[in-house]
């Protein structure tokens, strides 16, 4: 089932989880244990990331096809421009199609360490919109997602052109948007409004990640120059006396974000799990739910 159909068919906010492919057999075993725990929360679908420059390509494919084969969860495979030629992407799409995987999140992708710009040299895709168009042409029955940046894309020349680039992805075949993480819901609501202004009418899923430590917070700031940490969140983290309390404060903030987003009737919440079930379970329990499928919009 296409993700866009899941988003439109529910009479409540959908909730999905994102995982990254482990590097070892032990990591795979641990992840499937985590997924078993999260499956009880009845997610609408799950997604699997693609490492910088396609560095996790084989493990991503392995994990995606295994989830499809061994579970009832709908799965979305990330696919990037960076690190792939057109022929390689065509082969990957054929393999996913054969395995029954029909949802792709089409991304430009992060550059590998040491690379400062992406030059496909005619054999690949320069922009995510090009990849979206290629997928739509070759696999018109696939569902295609695109990434959105409520706090601004770090490489966008300006915020006006940024939304134009996003609309190009939609015009070429993307049928829903999932945002990068944000910590102030006002950024999400403004982003959705700006999408509406330029005629983007597809569902916009809100990406949520809980801060787990001061170190992780600093890492987020280093990875994205646009990352915005509201003053109340900084105060909340600074009041915490140790890492356990920082993690609890981070979960509390993320839970309040989810509560507000659900109350406002957003089509979907996408939780970046970091391959851990604890945060998602805590959010569910704090909201008074046995599982996320119990969420209702009012």
mmCIF file with all atom_site columns, N, CA, C and O in Angstrom, residues 1-16 42-46 72-76 103 176 203 205 267-268:
data_model
loop_
_atom_site.group_PDB
_atom_site.id
_atom_site.type_symbol
_atom_site.label_atom_id
_atom_site.label_alt_id
_atom_site.label_comp_id
_atom_site.label_asym_id
_atom_site.label_entity_id
_atom_site.label_seq_id
_atom_site.pdbx_PDB_ins_code
_atom_site.Cartn_x
_atom_site.Cartn_y
_atom_site.Cartn_z
_atom_site.occupancy
_atom_site.B_iso_or_equiv
_atom_site.pdbx_formal_charge
_atom_site.auth_seq_id
_atom_site.auth_comp_id
_atom_site.auth_asym_id
_atom_site.auth_atom_id
_atom_site.pdbx_PDB_model_num
ATOM 1   N N  . UNK A 1 1   ? 0.850  -1.196 0.000  1.00 0.00 ? 1   UNK A N  1
ATOM 2   C CA . UNK A 1 1   ? 0.000  0.000  0.000  1.00 0.00 ? 1   UNK A CA 1
ATOM 3   C C  . UNK A 1 1   ? 0.884  1.245  0.000  1.00 0.00 ? 1   UNK A C  1
ATOM 4   O O  . UNK A 1 1   ? 1.861  1.326  0.748  1.00 0.00 ? 1   UNK A O  1
ATOM 5   N N  . UNK A 1 2   ? 0.539  2.214  -0.830 1.00 0.00 ? 2   UNK A N  1
ATOM 6   C CA . UNK A 1 2   ? 1.309  3.444  -0.868 1.00 0.00 ? 2   UNK A CA 1
ATOM 7   C C  . UNK A 1 2   ? 1.152  4.218  0.439  1.00 0.00 ? 2   UNK A C  1
ATOM 8   O O  . UNK A 1 2   ? 0.074  4.242  1.032  1.00 0.00 ? 2   UNK A O  1
ATOM 9   N N  . UNK A 1 3   ? 2.233  4.879  0.856  1.00 0.00 ? 3   UNK A N  1
ATOM 10  C CA . UNK A 1 3   ? 2.177  5.680  2.074  1.00 0.00 ? 3   UNK A CA 1
ATOM 11  C C  . UNK A 1 3   ? 1.110  6.754  1.959  1.00 0.00 ? 3   UNK A C  1
ATOM 12  O O  . UNK A 1 3   ? 0.363  7.014  2.913  1.00 0.00 ? 3   UNK A O  1
ATOM 13  N N  . UNK A 1 4   ? 1.000  7.404  0.800  1.00 0.00 ? 4   UNK A N  1
ATOM 14  C CA . UNK A 1 4   ? 0.010  8.466  0.649  1.00 0.00 ? 4   UNK A CA 1
ATOM 15  C C  . UNK A 1 4   ? -1.400 7.933  0.860  1.00 0.00 ? 4   UNK A C  1
ATOM 16  O O  . UNK A 1 4   ? -2.267 8.624  1.428  1.00 0.00 ? 4   UNK A O  1
ATOM 17  N N  . UNK A 1 5   ? -1.650 6.688  0.472  1.00 0.00 ? 5   UNK A N  1
ATOM 18  C CA . UNK A 1 5   ? -2.972 6.090  0.685  1.00 0.00 ? 5   UNK A CA 1
ATOM 19  C C  . UNK A 1 5   ? -3.189 5.786  2.165  1.00 0.00 ? 5   UNK A C  1
ATOM 20  O O  . UNK A 1 5   ? -4.307 5.909  2.671  1.00 0.00 ? 5   UNK A O  1
ATOM 21  N N  . UNK A 1 6   ? -2.119 5.394  2.851  1.00 0.00 ? 6   UNK A N  1
ATOM 22  C CA . UNK A 1 6   ? -2.210 5.180  4.297  1.00 0.00 ? 6   UNK A CA 1
ATOM 23  C C  . UNK A 1 6   ? -2.561 6.486  4.991  1.00 0.00 ? 6   UNK A C  1
ATOM 24  O O  . UNK A 1 6   ? -3.437 6.541  5.857  1.00 0.00 ? 6   UNK A O  1
ATOM 25  N N  . UNK A 1 7   ? -1.886 7.555  4.595  1.00 0.00 ? 7   UNK A N  1
ATOM 26  C CA . UNK A 1 7   ? -2.106 8.858  5.216  1.00 0.00 ? 7   UNK A CA 1
ATOM 27  C C  . UNK A 1 7   ? -3.519 9.367  4.974  1.00 0.00 ? 7   UNK A C  1
ATOM 28  O O  . UNK A 1 7   ? -4.126 9.990  5.847  1.00 0.00 ? 7   UNK A O  1
ATOM 29  N N  . UNK A 1 8   ? -4.053 9.107  3.804  1.00 0.00 ? 8   UNK A N  1
ATOM 30  C CA . UNK A 1 8   ? -5.372 9.624  3.453  1.00 0.00 ? 8   UNK A CA 1
ATOM 31  C C  . UNK A 1 8   ? -6.510 8.723  3.927  1.00 0.00 ? 8   UNK A C  1
ATOM 32  O O  . UNK A 1 8   ? -7.640 9.187  4.073  1.00 0.00 ? 8   UNK A O  1
ATOM 33  N N  . UNK A 1 9   ? -6.201 7.443  4.178  1.00 0.00 ? 9   UNK A N  1
ATOM 34  C CA . UNK A 1 9   ? -7.265 6.507  4.545  1.00 0.00 ? 9   UNK A CA 1
ATOM 35  C C  . UNK A 1 9   ? -7.559 6.492  6.039  1.00 0.00 ? 9   UNK A C  1
ATOM 36  O O  . UNK A 1 9   ? -8.631 6.092  6.465  1.00 0.00 ? 9   UNK A O  1
ATOM 37  N N  . UNK A 1 10  ? -6.597 6.918  6.857  1.00 0.00 ? 10  UNK A N  1
ATOM 38  C CA . UNK A 1 10  ? -6.786 6.892  8.295  1.00 0.00 ? 10  UNK A CA 1
ATOM 39  C C  . UNK A 1 10  ? -7.703 8.024  8.751  1.00 0.00 ? 10  UNK A C  1
ATOM 40  O O  . UNK A 1 10  ? -7.675 9.123  8.209  1.00 0.00 ? 10  UNK A O  1
ATOM 41  N N  . UNK A 1 11  ? -8.492 7.739  9.791  1.00 0.00 ? 11  UNK A N  1
ATOM 42  C CA . UNK A 1 11  ? -9.283 8.803  10.407 1.00 0.00 ? 11  UNK A CA 1
ATOM 43  C C  . UNK A 1 11  ? -8.570 9.335  11.639 1.00 0.00 ? 11  UNK A C  1
ATOM 44  O O  . UNK A 1 11  ? -9.172 9.926  12.519 1.00 0.00 ? 11  UNK A O  1
ATOM 45  N N  . UNK A 1 12  ? -7.263 9.072  11.675 1.00 0.00 ? 12  UNK A N  1
ATOM 46  C CA . UNK A 1 12  ? -6.434 9.573  12.764 1.00 0.00 ? 12  UNK A CA 1
ATOM 47  C C  . UNK A 1 12  ? -5.035 9.851  12.228 1.00 0.00 ? 12  UNK A C  1
ATOM 48  O O  . UNK A 1 12  ? -4.716 9.520  11.097 1.00 0.00 ? 12  UNK A O  1
ATOM 49  N N  . UNK A 1 13  ? -4.226 10.507 13.039 1.00 0.00 ? 13  UNK A N  1
ATOM 50  C CA . UNK A 1 13  ? -2.850 10.794 12.640 1.00 0.00 ? 13  UNK A CA 1
ATOM 51  C C  . UNK A 1 13  ? -2.051 9.497  12.557 1.00 0.00 ? 13  UNK A C  1
ATOM 52  O O  . UNK A 1 13  ? -2.015 8.719  13.508 1.00 0.00 ? 13  UNK A O  1
ATOM 53  N N  . UNK A 1 14  ? -1.416 9.253  11.419 1.00 0.00 ? 14  UNK A N  1
ATOM 54  C CA . UNK A 1 14  ? -0.568 8.068  11.296 1.00 0.00 ? 14  UNK A CA 1
ATOM 55  C C  . UNK A 1 14  ? 0.730  8.291  12.071 1.00 0.00 ? 14  UNK A C  1
ATOM 56  O O  . UNK A 1 14  ? 1.164  9.430  12.260 1.00 0.00 ? 14  UNK A O  1
ATOM 57  N N  . UNK A 1 15  ? 1.331  7.203  12.524 1.00 0.00 ? 15  UNK A N  1
ATOM 58  C CA . UNK A 1 15  ? 2.628  7.266  13.194 1.00 0.00 ? 15  UNK A CA 1
ATOM 59  C C  . UNK A 1 15  ? 3.544  6.237  12.560 1.00 0.00 ? 15  UNK A C  1
ATOM 60  O O  . UNK A 1 15  ? 3.161  5.071  12.379 1.00 0.00 ? 15  UNK A O  1
ATOM 61  N N  . UNK A 1 16  ? 4.735  6.663  12.180 1.00 0.00 ? 16  UNK A N  1
ATOM 62  C CA . UNK A 1 16  ? 5.703  5.774  11.548 1.00 0.00 ? 16  UNK A CA 1
ATOM 63  C C  . UNK A 1 16  ? 7.048  5.907  12.229 1.00 0.00 ? 16  UNK A C  1
ATOM 64  O O  . UNK A 1 16  ? 7.315  6.882  12.937 1.00 0.00 ? 16  UNK A O  1
ATOM 65  N N  . UNK A 1 42  ? 1.758  -0.698 16.778 1.00 0.00 ? 42  UNK A N  1
ATOM 66  C CA . UNK A 1 42  ? 0.981  -0.647 15.536 1.00 0.00 ? 42  UNK A CA 1
ATOM 67  C C  . UNK A 1 42  ? 1.308  0.577  14.669 1.00 0.00 ? 42  UNK A C  1
ATOM 68  O O  . UNK A 1 42  ? 0.438  1.406  14.375 1.00 0.00 ? 42  UNK A O  1
ATOM 69  N N  . UNK A 1 43  ? 2.570  0.702  14.262 1.00 0.00 ? 43  UNK A N  1
ATOM 70  C CA . UNK A 1 43  ? 2.922  1.832  13.386 1.00 0.00 ? 43  UNK A CA 1
ATOM 71  C C  . UNK A 1 43  ? 2.245  1.701  12.031 1.00 0.00 ? 43  UNK A C  1
ATOM 72  O O  . UNK A 1 43  ? 1.936  0.592  11.567 1.00 0.00 ? 43  UNK A O  1
ATOM 73  N N  . UNK A 1 44  ? 2.025  2.838  11.394 1.00 0.00 ? 44  UNK A N  1
ATOM 74  C CA . UNK A 1 44  ? 1.397  2.847  10.078 1.00 0.00 ? 44  UNK A CA 1
ATOM 75  C C  . UNK A 1 44  ? 2.353  2.303  9.012  1.00 0.00 ? 44  UNK A C  1
ATOM 76  O O  . UNK A 1 44  ? 1.926  1.662  8.050  1.00 0.00 ? 44  UNK A O  1
ATOM 77  N N  . UNK A 1 45  ? 3.640  2.585  9.174  1.00 0.00 ? 45  UNK A N  1
ATOM 78  C CA . UNK A 1 45  ? 4.677  2.064  8.302  1.00 0.00 ? 45  UNK A CA 1
ATOM 79  C C  . UNK A 1 45  ? 6.024  2.347  8.945  1.00 0.00 ? 45  UNK A C  1
ATOM 80  O O  . UNK A 1 45  ? 6.105  3.046  9.967  1.00 0.00 ? 45  UNK A O  1
ATOM 81  N N  . UNK A 1 46  ? 7.096  1.796  8.379  1.00 0.00 ? 46  UNK A N  1
ATOM 82  C CA . UNK A 1 46  ? 8.450  2.072  8.847  1.00 0.00 ? 46  UNK A CA 1
ATOM 83  C C  . UNK A 1 46  ? 9.307  2.428  7.645  1.00 0.00 ? 46  UNK A C  1
ATOM 84  O O  . UNK A 1 46  ? 8.956  2.121  6.503  1.00 0.00 ? 46  UNK A O  1
ATOM 85  N N  . UNK A 1 72  ? 4.467  -7.804 8.888  1.00 0.00 ? 72  UNK A N  1
ATOM 86  C CA . UNK A 1 72  ? 3.283  -7.264 8.220  1.00 0.00 ? 72  UNK A CA 1
ATOM 87  C C  . UNK A 1 72  ? 3.383  -5.755 8.045  1.00 0.00 ? 72  UNK A C  1
ATOM 88  O O  . UNK A 1 72  ? 2.453  -5.119 7.531  1.00 0.00 ? 72  UNK A O  1
ATOM 89  N N  . UNK A 1 73  ? 4.517  -5.160 8.459  1.00 0.00 ? 73  UNK A N  1
ATOM 90  C CA . UNK A 1 73  ? 4.663  -3.716 8.388  1.00 0.00 ? 73  UNK A CA 1
ATOM 91  C C  . UNK A 1 73  ? 4.966  -3.257 6.965  1.00 0.00 ? 73  UNK A C  1
ATOM 92  O O  . UNK A 1 73  ? 5.786  -3.862 6.281  1.00 0.00 ? 73  UNK A O  1
ATOM 93  N N  . UNK A 1 74  ? 4.312  -2.181 6.552  1.00 0.00 ? 74  UNK A N  1
ATOM 94  C CA . UNK A 1 74  ? 4.663  -1.562 5.269  1.00 0.00 ? 74  UNK A CA 1
ATOM 95  C C  . UNK A 1 74  ? 6.011  -0.874 5.447  1.00 0.00 ? 74  UNK A C  1
ATOM 96  O O  . UNK A 1 74  ? 6.284  -0.280 6.483  1.00 0.00 ? 74  UNK A O  1
ATOM 97  N N  . UNK A 1 75  ? 6.874  -0.963 4.429  1.00 0.00 ? 75  UNK A N  1
ATOM 98  C CA . UNK A 1 75  ? 8.225  -0.433 4.576  1.00 0.00 ? 75  UNK A CA 1
ATOM 99  C C  . UNK A 1 75  ? 8.558  0.516  3.433  1.00 0.00 ? 75  UNK A C  1
ATOM 100 O O  . UNK A 1 75  ? 8.188  0.277  2.272  1.00 0.00 ? 75  UNK A O  1
ATOM 101 N N  . UNK A 1 76  ? 9.244  1.604  3.782  1.00 0.00 ? 76  UNK A N  1
ATOM 102 C CA . UNK A 1 76  ? 9.693  2.601  2.812  1.00 0.00 ? 76  UNK A CA 1
ATOM 103 C C  . UNK A 1 76  ? 11.211 2.535  2.726  1.00 0.00 ? 76  UNK A C  1
ATOM 104 O O  . UNK A 1 76  ? 11.905 2.596  3.754  1.00 0.00 ? 76  UNK A O  1
ATOM 105 N N  . UNK A 1 103 ? 7.380  1.475  -1.971 1.00 0.00 ? 103 UNK A N  1
ATOM 106 C CA . UNK A 1 103 ? 7.444  2.829  -1.428 1.00 0.00 ? 103 UNK A CA 1
ATOM 107 C C  . UNK A 1 103 ? 8.896  3.277  -1.333 1.00 0.00 ? 103 UNK A C  1
ATOM 108 O O  . UNK A 1 103 ? 9.721  2.573  -0.730 1.00 0.00 ? 103 UNK A O  1
ATOM 109 N N  . UNK A 1 176 ? 3.889  12.642 -1.188 1.00 0.00 ? 176 UNK A N  1
ATOM 110 C CA . UNK A 1 176 ? 3.823  13.120 0.189  1.00 0.00 ? 176 UNK A CA 1
ATOM 111 C C  . UNK A 1 176 ? 5.188  13.651 0.586  1.00 0.00 ? 176 UNK A C  1
ATOM 112 O O  . UNK A 1 176 ? 6.196  13.410 -0.091 1.00 0.00 ? 176 UNK A O  1
ATOM 113 N N  . UNK A 1 203 ? 0.100  15.482 1.551  1.00 0.00 ? 203 UNK A N  1
ATOM 114 C CA . UNK A 1 203 ? 0.270  15.413 3.013  1.00 0.00 ? 203 UNK A CA 1
ATOM 115 C C  . UNK A 1 203 ? 1.710  15.709 3.425  1.00 0.00 ? 203 UNK A C  1
ATOM 116 O O  . UNK A 1 203 ? 2.656  15.317 2.737  1.00 0.00 ? 203 UNK A O  1
ATOM 117 N N  . UNK A 1 205 ? 4.152  15.023 6.517  1.00 0.00 ? 205 UNK A N  1
ATOM 118 C CA . UNK A 1 205 ? 4.380  14.249 7.745  1.00 0.00 ? 205 UNK A CA 1
ATOM 119 C C  . UNK A 1 205 ? 5.448  14.948 8.578  1.00 0.00 ? 205 UNK A C  1
ATOM 120 O O  . UNK A 1 205 ? 6.487  15.363 8.051  1.00 0.00 ? 205 UNK A O  1
ATOM 121 N N  . UNK A 1 267 ? -1.364 15.063 9.358  1.00 0.00 ? 267 UNK A N  1
ATOM 122 C CA . UNK A 1 267 ? -1.632 13.752 8.752  1.00 0.00 ? 267 UNK A CA 1
ATOM 123 C C  . UNK A 1 267 ? -0.747 12.627 9.278  1.00 0.00 ? 267 UNK A C  1
ATOM 124 O O  . UNK A 1 267 ? -1.155 11.463 9.266  1.00 0.00 ? 267 UNK A O  1
ATOM 125 N N  . UNK A 1 268 ? 0.471  12.971 9.736  1.00 0.00 ? 268 UNK A N  1
ATOM 126 C CA . UNK A 1 268 ? 1.364  11.905 10.190 1.00 0.00 ? 268 UNK A CA 1
ATOM 127 C C  . UNK A 1 268 ? 2.488  12.417 11.054 1.00 0.00 ? 268 UNK A C  1
ATOM 128 O O  . UNK A 1 268 ? 2.926  13.559 10.924 1.00 0.00 ? 268 UNK A O  1
#
